Amino acid sequence: DIQMTQSPSSLSASVGDRVTITCRASQSISSYLNWYQQKPGKAPKLLIYAASSLQSGVPSRFSGSRSGTDFTLSISSLQPEDFATYYCQQSYSTPYTFGQGTKLEIK
Amino acid sequence: QVQLVQSGAEVKKPGASVKVSCKASGYIFTSYDINWVRQATGQGLEWMGWMNPNSGNTGYAQKFQGRVTMTRDTSISTAYMELSSLRSEDTALYYCARPISDGDYAYWGQGTLVTVSS
């Protein structure tokens, strides 16, 4: 199975900050990498698919990038509604494994 | 609009089975796979498997092989996930999800809480 390692596991930031979350795959997954946001009591929400494609309706302050097997989710200017848990997921080969999550908290 | 509506919460005893349903609407049911993902309380997301509603073909995570069965009824646009030989570690919120293309889940059910307790 492909292992997805996310960092950091938690992050404190302020409204207006720029934040970056990284995800490393244990082997090549091309650009088959997706990012989700999950708020308490809610289903995950797809933010970015195929490493850098913005899902319809997602604000443009969210962006994704790839460098080899390293992937990054960036939020350019944090808004109050962005405080949540973020997961990466590879969809290169089954089982479609998720990272362990990054909890983004208000500083 | 695309909607996935799941069945209600279940409480089961260890060793029993549970069958969760996922009713799809707003799109052609047989055109997209349905996947299942679970999440234990306070934990991360765990992929369980996929089902092609058109062919009925399935693929399961090794961890669940032999215990999980994914089926569908195309006449009512509903997918099912049955998990057998339940143990306490199976207590979790179970989600069905539909991808945009493959593995990129743009649409999710509301989740079904399965509690396994004696």
Short mmCIF file of C-alpha atoms in Angstrom, two decimals:
data_model
loop_
_atom_site.label_atom_id
_atom_site.label_comp_id
_atom_site.label_asym_id
_atom_site.label_seq_id
_atom_site.Cartn_x
_atom_site.Cartn_y
_atom_site.Cartn_z
CA ASP A 1 0.00 0.00 0.00
CA ILE A 2 1.09 3.58 -0.65
CA GLN A 3 1.75 5.49 2.55
CA MET A 4 0.83 9.17 2.75
CA THR A 5 2.68 11.20 5.37
CA GLN A 6 1.25 14.59 6.23
CA SER A 7 2.96 17.34 8.16
CA PRO A 8 2.45 19.01 10.47
CA SER A 9 -0.16 17.04 12.39
CA SER A 10 -1.41 20.28 13.92
CA LEU A 11 -0.90 23.93 13.18
CA SER A 12 -1.87 27.16 14.93
CA ALA A 13 -2.34 30.24 12.81
CA SER A 14 -4.13 33.57 12.75
CA VAL A 15 -6.73 35.01 10.40
CA GLY A 16 -4.92 36.48 7.43
CA ASP A 17 -1.89 34.19 7.69
CA ARG A 18 -0.59 32.11 4.82
CA VAL A 19 -0.28 28.45 5.72
CA THR A 20 1.18 25.42 4.02
CA ILE A 21 0.49 21.75 4.65
CA THR A 22 2.63 19.07 3.07
CA CYS A 23 2.01 15.48 2.12
CA ARG A 24 4.63 12.97 0.99
CA ALA A 25 3.86 9.76 -0.86
CA SER A 26 5.91 6.63 -0.23
CA GLN A 27 6.22 6.07 -3.99
CA SER A 28 5.40 7.85 -7.21
CA ILE A 29 1.72 8.68 -7.58
CA SER A 30 2.06 11.04 -10.53
CA SER A 31 -0.44 13.84 -9.81
CA TYR A 32 -3.14 11.60 -8.35
CA LEU A 33 -3.38 13.56 -5.13
CA ASN A 34 -6.48 15.11 -3.60
CA TRP A 35 -6.99 17.45 -0.65
CA TYR A 36 -10.04 17.52 1.62
CA GLN A 37 -11.26 19.80 4.38
CA GLN A 38 -13.31 18.37 7.22
CA LYS A 39 -15.17 20.26 9.91
CA PRO A 40 -16.50 18.61 13.09
CA GLY A 41 -19.62 16.54 12.47
CA LYS A 42 -19.43 16.99 8.70
CA ALA A 43 -18.38 14.87 5.75
CA PRO A 44 -15.07 15.77 4.08
CA LYS A 45 -15.17 18.39 1.35
CA LEU A 46 -13.01 18.10 -1.77
CA LEU A 47 -10.81 21.18 -2.21
CA ILE A 48 -8.14 20.19 -4.72
CA TYR A 49 -7.96 17.22 -7.09
CA ALA A 50 -5.20 16.03 -9.38
CA ALA A 51 -2.67 17.85 -7.18
CA SER A 52 -3.49 21.36 -8.36
CA SER A 53 -7.01 21.57 -9.81
CA LEU A 54 -9.41 23.66 -7.75
CA GLN A 55 -12.76 22.00 -7.18
CA SER A 56 -15.76 24.02 -8.32
CA GLY A 57 -16.96 26.48 -5.70
CA VAL A 58 -13.78 26.39 -3.63
CA PRO A 59 -12.26 29.82 -2.94
CA SER A 60 -9.16 30.72 -4.91
CA ARG A 61 -7.14 31.26 -1.72
CA PHE A 62 -6.71 27.47 -1.73
CA SER A 63 -4.06 26.06 -4.04
CA GLY A 64 -2.12 22.84 -4.52
CA SER A 65 1.22 21.95 -5.99
CA ARG A 66 3.48 18.98 -6.61
CA SER A 67 7.21 18.37 -6.59
CA GLY A 68 7.98 14.74 -7.27
CA THR A 69 6.34 12.77 -4.46
CA ASP A 70 5.88 15.86 -2.29
CA PHE A 71 2.60 17.75 -2.39
CA THR A 72 1.56 21.03 -0.84
CA LEU A 73 -1.75 22.60 0.07
CA SER A 74 -1.54 26.35 0.57
CA ILE A 75 -4.08 28.76 1.94
CA SER A 76 -3.07 32.30 1.00
CA SER A 77 -4.99 34.30 3.62
CA LEU A 78 -6.72 32.33 6.33
CA GLN A 79 -10.36 33.05 6.93
CA PRO A 80 -12.29 32.10 10.09
CA GLU A 81 -14.14 29.35 8.22
CA ASP A 82 -10.85 27.67 7.20
CA PHE A 83 -10.11 26.34 10.68
CA ALA A 84 -10.68 22.62 10.20
CA THR A 85 -8.82 19.37 9.62
CA TYR A 86 -7.21 18.77 6.25
CA TYR A 87 -6.45 15.41 4.64
CA CYS A 88 -4.49 14.41 1.59
CA GLN A 89 -5.40 11.25 -0.33
CA GLN A 90 -3.77 9.40 -3.18
CA SER A 91 -5.96 8.06 -5.98
CA TYR A 92 -3.15 6.46 -7.99
CA SER A 93 -3.77 2.90 -6.88
CA THR A 94 -6.10 1.10 -4.53
CA PRO A 95 -6.33 1.14 -1.58
CA TYR A 96 -6.78 4.90 -1.92
CA THR A 97 -4.95 5.87 1.24
CA PHE A 98 -5.32 9.08 3.20
CA GLY A 99 -2.80 11.04 5.19
CA GLN A 100 -3.30 11.17 8.95
CA GLY A 101 -4.68 14.71 8.84
CA THR A 102 -3.58 18.21 9.83
CA LYS A 103 -5.66 20.07 12.38
CA LEU A 104 -5.57 23.81 11.72
CA GLU A 105 -6.41 25.78 14.84
CA ILE A 106 -6.83 29.44 15.65
CA LYS A 107 -3.84 31.02 17.39
CA GLN B 1 -28.05 18.37 -7.65
CA VAL B 2 -26.11 15.26 -6.69
CA GLN B 3 -27.17 13.81 -3.36
CA LEU B 4 -26.18 10.69 -1.44
CA VAL B 5 -28.49 9.87 1.45
CA GLN B 6 -27.49 7.14 3.85
CA SER B 7 -29.48 4.98 6.23
CA GLY B 8 -29.68 5.70 9.93
CA ALA B 9 -27.46 4.82 12.86
CA GLU B 10 -27.07 1.19 13.90
CA VAL B 11 -26.12 -0.53 17.14
CA LYS B 12 -24.83 -4.07 16.79
CA LYS B 13 -23.37 -6.75 19.03
CA PRO B 14 -19.91 -8.20 18.40
CA GLY B 15 -20.06 -10.91 15.76
CA ALA B 16 -23.14 -9.50 14.05
CA SER B 17 -23.40 -7.93 10.60
CA VAL B 18 -24.52 -4.49 9.50
CA LYS B 19 -25.81 -3.31 6.13
CA VAL B 20 -25.66 0.40 5.33
CA SER B 21 -27.48 1.89 2.35
CA CYS B 22 -26.64 4.90 0.21
CA LYS B 23 -29.37 6.28 -2.06
CA ALA B 24 -28.14 8.37 -4.97
CA SER B 25 -30.03 11.08 -6.82
CA GLY B 26 -29.33 13.92 -9.22
CA TYR B 27 -27.22 11.91 -11.66
CA ILE B 28 -27.20 8.63 -13.56
CA PHE B 29 -26.47 6.08 -10.84
CA THR B 30 -24.72 3.61 -13.12
CA SER B 31 -22.27 6.20 -14.48
CA TYR B 32 -20.00 6.57 -11.43
CA ASP B 33 -18.44 4.23 -8.89
CA ILE B 34 -19.57 4.36 -5.28
CA ASN B 35 -16.79 4.13 -2.70
CA TRP B 36 -16.97 3.61 1.05
CA VAL B 37 -14.79 5.37 3.62
CA ARG B 38 -14.97 5.07 7.38
CA GLN B 39 -13.83 7.21 10.29
CA ALA B 40 -13.56 6.16 13.89
CA THR B 41 -14.36 8.88 16.42
CA GLY B 42 -11.54 11.40 16.55
CA GLN B 43 -9.53 9.46 13.98
CA GLY B 44 -8.63 9.80 10.31
CA LEU B 45 -10.25 8.56 7.13
CA GLU B 46 -9.94 4.93 6.05
CA TRP B 47 -10.79 3.75 2.54
CA MET B 48 -12.75 0.50 2.44
CA GLY B 49 -13.47 -0.21 -1.22
CA TRP B 50 -15.35 0.61 -4.40
CA MET B 51 -18.24 -0.71 -6.44
CA ASN B 52 -19.17 -0.11 -10.05
CA PRO B 53 -22.98 0.17 -10.08
CA ASN B 54 -23.17 -0.67 -13.77
CA SER B 55 -21.27 -3.97 -13.71
CA GLY B 56 -21.45 -4.76 -10.01
CA ASN B 57 -17.67 -5.17 -9.96
CA THR B 58 -16.03 -4.44 -6.64
CA GLY B 59 -12.61 -3.90 -5.09
CA TYR B 60 -11.92 -4.05 -1.37
CA ALA B 61 -9.06 -2.99 0.86
CA GLN B 62 -7.10 -6.03 2.00
CA LYS B 63 -7.97 -5.21 5.60
CA PHE B 64 -11.66 -5.84 4.92
CA GLN B 65 -11.40 -8.74 2.47
CA GLY B 66 -13.72 -11.55 3.50
CA ARG B 67 -15.78 -9.32 5.80
CA VAL B 68 -17.14 -6.62 3.49
CA THR B 69 -19.60 -6.92 0.61
CA MET B 70 -20.64 -4.00 -1.59
CA THR B 71 -23.76 -4.40 -3.70
CA ARG B 72 -26.35 -2.28 -5.45
CA ASP B 73 -29.96 -2.14 -6.59
CA THR B 74 -30.02 -0.12 -9.79
CA SER B 75 -33.84 0.00 -9.83
CA ILE B 76 -33.75 2.31 -6.81
CA SER B 77 -30.30 3.87 -7.34
CA THR B 78 -29.05 2.53 -4.05
CA ALA B 79 -25.69 1.12 -3.02
CA TYR B 80 -25.11 -1.08 0.01
CA MET B 81 -22.14 -1.90 2.20
CA GLU B 82 -22.37 -4.92 4.46
CA LEU B 83 -19.73 -5.60 7.09
CA SER B 84 -19.79 -8.90 8.96
CA SER B 85 -18.13 -10.37 12.05
CA LEU B 86 -18.28 -6.97 13.69
CA ARG B 87 -15.90 -6.11 16.52
CA SER B 88 -15.58 -3.08 18.74
CA GLU B 89 -12.88 -1.62 16.47
CA ASP B 90 -15.49 -1.35 13.70
CA THR B 91 -17.33 1.35 15.65
CA ALA B 92 -17.13 4.28 13.27
CA LEU B 93 -18.92 6.68 10.96
CA TYR B 94 -19.31 5.06 7.55
CA TYR B 95 -19.52 7.27 4.46
CA CYS B 96 -20.42 6.54 0.88
CA ALA B 97 -18.75 8.81 -1.66
CA ARG B 98 -18.91 9.46 -5.39
CA PRO B 99 -15.92 10.65 -7.37
CA ILE B 100 -15.57 13.22 -10.13
CA SER B 101 -13.64 10.65 -12.08
CA ASP B 102 -11.75 8.09 -9.97
CA GLY B 103 -10.91 8.43 -6.32
CA ASP B 104 -11.55 12.17 -6.12
CA TYR B 105 -14.65 12.30 -3.95
CA ALA B 106 -16.67 15.41 -4.67
CA TYR B 107 -19.89 14.00 -3.23
CA TRP B 108 -20.39 12.38 0.15
CA GLY B 109 -23.27 10.91 2.09
CA GLN B 110 -24.02 12.32 5.52
CA GLY B 111 -22.45 9.31 7.21
CA THR B 112 -23.93 6.41 9.16
CA LEU B 113 -22.75 5.76 12.71
CA VAL B 114 -22.27 2.08 13.44
CA THR B 115 -21.70 1.25 17.08
CA VAL B 116 -20.51 -2.23 18.05
CA SER B 117 -21.08 -2.95 21.71
CA SER B 118 -22.07 -5.89 23.85
#
